CSV table of C-alpha atoms in Angstrom, one decimal:
chain,number,residue,atom,x,y,z
A,1,UNK,CA,-41.8,28.8,48.7
A,2,UNK,CA,-45.5,29.1,47.8
A,3,UNK,CA,-44.5,30.2,44.3
A,4,UNK,CA,-42.1,27.3,43.9
A,5,UNK,CA,-44.8,24.8,45.1
A,6,UNK,CA,-47.3,26.3,42.7
A,7,UNK,CA,-44.8,26.0,39.8
A,8,UNK,CA,-44.0,22.3,40.7
A,9,UNK,CA,-47.6,21.3,41.3
A,10,UNK,CA,-48.9,22.9,38.0
A,11,UNK,CA,-45.9,21.4,36.2
A,12,UNK,CA,-46.7,17.9,37.4
A,13,UNK,CA,-50.4,18.3,36.6
A,14,UNK,CA,-49.6,19.6,33.1
A,15,UNK,CA,-47.1,16.8,32.4
A,16,UNK,CA,-49.7,14.2,33.4
A,17,UNK,CA,-52.4,15.8,31.2
A,18,UNK,CA,-49.8,16.1,28.3
A,19,UNK,CA,-48.9,12.4,28.6
A,20,UNK,CA,-52.6,11.4,28.6
A,21,UNK,CA,-53.3,13.5,25.5
A,22,UNK,CA,-50.3,12.2,23.6
A,23,UNK,CA,-51.2,8.5,24.3
A,24,UNK,CA,-54.9,9.1,23.5
A,25,UNK,CA,-54.4,11.1,20.3
A,26,UNK,CA,-57.3,11.6,17.9
A,27,UNK,CA,-59.9,14.2,18.2
A,28,UNK,CA,-59.2,14.9,21.9
A,29,UNK,CA,-55.6,15.9,21.1
A,30,UNK,CA,-56.7,17.9,18.1
A,31,UNK,CA,-59.1,20.0,20.2
A,32,UNK,CA,-56.5,20.4,23.0
A,33,UNK,CA,-53.9,21.7,20.5
A,34,UNK,CA,-56.6,23.9,18.9
A,35,UNK,CA,-57.3,25.4,22.3
A,36,UNK,CA,-53.6,26.1,22.8
A,37,UNK,CA,-53.3,27.7,19.4
A,38,UNK,CA,-56.3,29.9,20.3
A,39,UNK,CA,-54.7,31.0,23.6
A,40,UNK,CA,-51.4,31.6,21.9
A,41,UNK,CA,-53.1,33.7,19.3
A,42,UNK,CA,-54.6,35.8,22.1
A,43,UNK,CA,-51.2,36.2,23.7
A,44,UNK,CA,-49.4,37.2,20.5
A,45,UNK,CA,-52.2,39.5,19.6
A,46,UNK,CA,-51.7,41.3,22.9
A,47,UNK,CA,-48.0,41.5,22.2
A,48,UNK,CA,-48.6,43.1,18.9
A,49,UNK,CA,-51.0,45.5,20.3
A,50,UNK,CA,-48.5,46.6,23.0
A,51,UNK,CA,-45.9,46.9,20.3
A,52,UNK,CA,-48.0,49.5,18.6
A,53,UNK,CA,-49.3,47.4,15.7
A,54,UNK,CA,-52.8,48.3,14.5
A,55,UNK,CA,-53.9,44.6,14.7
A,56,UNK,CA,-57.5,43.7,14.0
A,57,UNK,CA,-57.8,41.3,16.9
A,58,UNK,CA,-61.1,39.5,16.1
A,59,UNK,CA,-59.9,38.9,12.5
A,60,UNK,CA,-56.7,37.2,13.7
A,61,UNK,CA,-58.7,35.0,16.2
A,62,UNK,CA,-61.4,34.1,13.7
A,63,UNK,CA,-59.0,32.9,11.0
A,64,UNK,CA,-56.9,30.8,13.4
A,65,UNK,CA,-60.2,29.2,14.6
A,66,UNK,CA,-61.2,28.7,11.0
A,67,UNK,CA,-57.9,27.0,10.3
A,68,UNK,CA,-58.3,24.6,13.2
A,69,UNK,CA,-62.0,24.1,12.5
A,70,UNK,CA,-60.9,22.5,9.2
A,71,UNK,CA,-58.6,20.2,11.1
A,72,UNK,CA,-61.4,19.1,13.5
A,73,UNK,CA,-64.2,18.8,10.9
A,74,UNK,CA,-62.3,17.2,8.0
A,75,UNK,CA,-59.8,15.1,9.8
A,76,UNK,CA,-56.4,15.6,11.4
A,77,UNK,CA,-53.9,16.7,10.4
A,78,UNK,CA,-54.9,16.8,6.8
A,79,UNK,CA,-58.2,17.5,5.1
A,80,UNK,CA,-59.6,14.1,4.2
A,81,UNK,CA,-62.4,13.2,1.9
A,82,UNK,CA,-61.2,15.7,-0.7
A,83,UNK,CA,-58.2,16.9,-2.6
A,84,UNK,CA,-57.0,19.4,0.0
A,85,UNK,CA,-53.8,18.6,1.7
A,86,UNK,CA,-52.7,20.5,4.9
A,87,UNK,CA,-50.5,22.9,2.9
A,88,UNK,CA,-53.4,23.6,0.5
A,89,UNK,CA,-55.8,24.2,3.4
A,90,UNK,CA,-53.4,26.6,5.1
A,91,UNK,CA,-52.7,28.5,1.8
A,92,UNK,CA,-56.5,28.9,1.2
A,93,UNK,CA,-57.1,30.3,4.7
A,94,UNK,CA,-54.0,32.5,4.4
A,95,UNK,CA,-55.3,33.9,1.0
A,96,UNK,CA,-58.7,34.6,2.4
A,97,UNK,CA,-57.2,36.3,5.4
A,98,UNK,CA,-55.0,38.5,3.3
A,99,UNK,CA,-58.0,39.4,1.0
A,100,UNK,CA,-60.2,40.3,4.0
A,101,UNK,CA,-57.5,42.1,5.8
A,102,UNK,CA,-56.7,44.3,2.8
A,103,UNK,CA,-60.4,45.2,2.4
A,104,UNK,CA,-60.5,46.0,6.2
A,105,UNK,CA,-57.5,48.3,6.1
A,106,UNK,CA,-57.9,49.7,2.6
A,107,UNK,CA,-59.4,53.0,3.9
A,108,UNK,CA,-56.6,53.6,6.4
A,109,UNK,CA,-54.2,55.0,3.8
A,110,UNK,CA,-51.0,53.9,2.2
A,111,UNK,CA,-48.6,53.8,5.2
A,112,UNK,CA,-46.0,51.5,6.6
A,113,UNK,CA,-48.2,51.0,9.7
A,114,UNK,CA,-50.9,49.5,7.4
A,115,UNK,CA,-48.4,47.2,5.7
A,116,UNK,CA,-47.1,46.0,9.1
A,117,UNK,CA,-50.7,45.4,10.2
A,118,UNK,CA,-51.5,43.3,7.1
A,119,UNK,CA,-48.3,41.2,7.4
A,120,UNK,CA,-49.0,40.8,11.2
A,121,UNK,CA,-52.2,38.9,10.5
A,122,UNK,CA,-50.4,36.4,8.2
A,123,UNK,CA,-47.6,36.1,10.7
A,124,UNK,CA,-50.0,35.2,13.6
A,125,UNK,CA,-51.8,32.7,11.4
A,126,UNK,CA,-48.5,31.0,10.7
A,127,UNK,CA,-46.8,31.3,14.1
A,128,UNK,CA,-49.7,30.4,16.4
A,129,UNK,CA,-51.8,28.5,13.8
A,130,UNK,CA,-49.8,26.5,11.3
A,131,UNK,CA,-46.9,25.7,13.6
A,132,UNK,CA,-49.2,24.3,16.2
A,133,UNK,CA,-50.3,21.5,13.9
A,134,UNK,CA,-46.9,19.7,14.2
A,135,UNK,CA,-47.9,17.8,17.3
A,136,UNK,CA,-50.8,16.4,15.3
A,137,UNK,CA,-48.6,15.7,12.3
A,138,UNK,CA,-46.1,13.8,14.4
A,139,UNK,CA,-48.8,12.0,16.3
A,140,UNK,CA,-50.2,10.7,13.0
A,141,UNK,CA,-47.0,9.1,11.9
A,142,UNK,CA,-46.7,5.3,12.0
A,143,UNK,CA,-43.7,3.0,11.9
A,144,UNK,CA,-42.3,4.3,14.3
A,145,UNK,CA,-45.4,5.3,16.2
A,146,UNK,CA,-46.2,9.0,16.4
A,147,UNK,CA,-46.7,9.0,20.1
A,148,UNK,CA,-43.1,7.7,20.6
A,149,UNK,CA,-41.7,10.4,18.4
A,150,UNK,CA,-43.8,13.1,20.2
A,151,UNK,CA,-42.5,12.0,23.6
A,152,UNK,CA,-38.9,11.9,22.2
A,153,UNK,CA,-39.4,15.5,20.9
A,154,UNK,CA,-40.6,16.8,24.2
A,155,UNK,CA,-37.9,14.8,26.0
A,156,UNK,CA,-35.4,16.8,24.0
A,157,UNK,CA,-37.2,20.1,24.5
A,158,UNK,CA,-37.7,19.7,28.3
A,159,UNK,CA,-34.2,18.3,28.7
A,160,UNK,CA,-32.8,21.3,26.9
A,161,UNK,CA,-34.7,23.8,29.1
A,162,UNK,CA,-33.6,21.9,32.3
A,163,UNK,CA,-30.0,21.6,31.3
A,164,UNK,CA,-29.7,25.2,30.1
A,165,UNK,CA,-31.2,26.5,33.4
A,166,UNK,CA,-29.1,24.5,35.8
A,167,UNK,CA,-25.8,24.5,33.9
A,168,UNK,CA,-26.3,28.2,33.1
A,169,UNK,CA,-27.0,29.0,36.7
A,170,UNK,CA,-23.9,27.1,37.9
A,171,UNK,CA,-21.3,27.8,35.2
A,172,UNK,CA,-22.7,30.5,33.0
A,173,UNK,CA,-20.5,33.5,32.4
A,174,UNK,CA,-20.6,34.5,28.7
A,175,UNK,CA,-23.9,36.2,27.7
A,176,UNK,CA,-25.7,34.4,24.8
A,177,UNK,CA,-28.0,37.2,23.6
A,178,UNK,CA,-28.0,39.9,26.2
A,179,UNK,CA,-30.5,42.2,24.4
A,180,UNK,CA,-33.0,39.4,24.0
A,181,UNK,CA,-32.6,37.4,27.2
A,182,UNK,CA,-30.0,38.8,29.7
A,183,UNK,CA,-29.9,35.7,31.9
A,184,UNK,CA,-29.1,33.2,29.1
A,185,UNK,CA,-25.4,32.2,28.7
A,186,UNK,CA,-23.3,30.4,26.1
A,187,UNK,CA,-22.5,27.8,28.8
A,188,UNK,CA,-26.2,27.3,29.5
A,189,UNK,CA,-27.0,26.9,25.8
A,190,UNK,CA,-24.2,24.3,25.3
A,191,UNK,CA,-25.3,22.5,28.5
A,192,UNK,CA,-28.9,22.5,27.3
A,193,UNK,CA,-27.9,21.1,24.0
A,194,UNK,CA,-26.0,18.3,25.7
A,195,UNK,CA,-28.7,17.4,28.2
A,196,UNK,CA,-31.5,17.7,25.8
A,197,UNK,CA,-29.8,15.5,23.2
A,198,UNK,CA,-28.9,12.9,25.9
A,199,UNK,CA,-32.5,12.9,27.3
A,200,UNK,CA,-33.9,12.4,23.8
A,201,UNK,CA,-31.4,9.6,23.0
A,202,UNK,CA,-32.1,7.7,26.2
A,203,UNK,CA,-35.9,7.9,25.6
A,204,UNK,CA,-35.5,7.0,22.0
A,205,UNK,CA,-33.4,4.0,22.7
A,206,UNK,CA,-36.2,2.8,25.1
A,207,UNK,CA,-38.5,3.0,22.0
A,208,UNK,CA,-35.8,1.2,19.9
A,209,UNK,CA,-35.3,4.1,17.5
A,210,UNK,CA,-32.1,4.2,15.4
A,211,UNK,CA,-29.3,5.7,17.5
A,212,UNK,CA,-27.7,7.8,14.7
A,213,UNK,CA,-31.1,9.4,13.9
A,214,UNK,CA,-31.6,10.0,17.6
A,215,UNK,CA,-28.3,11.8,18.1
A,216,UNK,CA,-28.6,13.9,14.9
A,217,UNK,CA,-32.2,14.8,15.4
A,218,UNK,CA,-31.7,15.5,19.1
A,219,UNK,CA,-28.9,18.0,18.4
A,220,UNK,CA,-30.9,19.8,15.7
A,221,UNK,CA,-34.2,19.8,17.6
A,222,UNK,CA,-32.4,21.1,20.7
A,223,UNK,CA,-30.7,23.9,18.8
A,224,UNK,CA,-33.9,24.8,17.0
A,225,UNK,CA,-35.8,24.9,20.3
A,226,UNK,CA,-33.3,27.3,21.8
A,227,UNK,CA,-33.7,29.6,18.7
A,228,UNK,CA,-37.5,29.4,19.1
A,229,UNK,CA,-37.1,30.5,22.8
A,230,UNK,CA,-35.0,33.4,21.7
A,231,UNK,CA,-37.5,34.3,19.0
A,232,UNK,CA,-40.3,34.4,21.5
A,233,UNK,CA,-38.1,36.5,23.8
A,234,UNK,CA,-37.6,38.9,20.9
A,235,UNK,CA,-41.4,39.3,20.5
A,236,UNK,CA,-41.8,40.0,24.3
A,237,UNK,CA,-38.9,42.4,24.4
A,238,UNK,CA,-40.4,44.5,21.6
A,239,UNK,CA,-43.6,44.7,23.6
A,240,UNK,CA,-41.8,45.3,26.9
A,241,UNK,CA,-43.2,42.3,28.8
A,242,UNK,CA,-41.7,39.4,30.7
A,243,UNK,CA,-44.3,36.7,30.3
A,244,UNK,CA,-46.7,36.2,27.4
A,245,UNK,CA,-49.7,35.3,29.7
A,246,UNK,CA,-50.8,33.3,32.7
A,247,UNK,CA,-51.8,30.0,31.2
A,248,UNK,CA,-50.1,27.8,33.7
A,249,UNK,CA,-49.6,29.1,37.2
A,250,UNK,CA,-45.9,29.7,37.9
A,251,UNK,CA,-44.9,29.0,34.2
A,252,UNK,CA,-46.3,31.9,32.3
A,253,UNK,CA,-48.4,31.8,29.1
A,254,UNK,CA,-48.8,29.3,26.3
A,255,UNK,CA,-46.1,30.9,24.3
A,256,UNK,CA,-43.7,30.8,27.3
A,257,UNK,CA,-44.3,27.0,27.5
A,258,UNK,CA,-44.3,26.1,23.8
A,259,UNK,CA,-42.0,28.6,22.2
A,260,UNK,CA,-39.3,26.0,21.9
A,261,UNK,CA,-41.7,23.3,20.7
A,262,UNK,CA,-42.9,25.5,17.8
A,263,UNK,CA,-39.4,25.4,16.3
A,264,UNK,CA,-38.3,22.0,17.4
A,265,UNK,CA,-41.3,19.9,16.4
A,266,UNK,CA,-41.0,20.7,12.6
A,267,UNK,CA,-37.4,19.5,12.8
A,268,UNK,CA,-38.5,16.2,14.3
A,269,UNK,CA,-41.4,15.7,11.9
A,270,UNK,CA,-39.4,16.3,8.7
A,271,UNK,CA,-36.4,14.2,9.8
A,272,UNK,CA,-38.7,11.4,10.8
A,273,UNK,CA,-40.7,11.6,7.6
A,274,UNK,CA,-37.6,11.7,5.4
A,275,UNK,CA,-35.3,9.3,7.2
A,276,UNK,CA,-37.4,6.9,9.3
A,277,UNK,CA,-40.4,6.0,7.1
């Protein structure tokens, strides 16, 4: 019971803080997302280490911090006051990271392990760096307001998680991906898709967003989020761990809480950018 109470209490606290940050936006949200990105980098770095990858830990952390420092110092979520767009800024940081990583590993021989280590640094920069800017990208959108779209996105994500858990527990029989996550079932995935889409639609209608966009985006975002969850499970399975960390008591690490969002938020952002604006 104590574990359940801890999970509920920390979940409520986290939800209140999340709502405040989404409504507030601006530099405060940027710094909060940057902190999450840093913690996620720590977690993925540990996963890679446990998987046997010869990762240069300080290098991965430094370049993720460098990427977000550009966001904080020059504006969010694009570099303002110059010609650099967000994609240009990421490409520049990724290039420098590859350059420095190669110089660092050059003396370790021509081996597959060295190649994997080099690619791992770029993967971490993208997975726990670049993908974490999508909350900022969505929050910046106007007409409709970005905070509404961000709440819609997390309504879909949390609705999917909730629906998948309860429907999977009650009706689940057919394994979805037993090697990645033995407890997940096809029935749970379908239930999560339905509940997540419905939650997003209801929330979006309250914000007066177009119903056809809500349904289509809800389905795609829910599906993408479940794939993101399985992807994170894949990483943890390779390392032989259950949780990525202890960021939120009773809920695991940052990656455990935001693995679905990393895949869902880009879907919401691009569909909103192309179809709503």
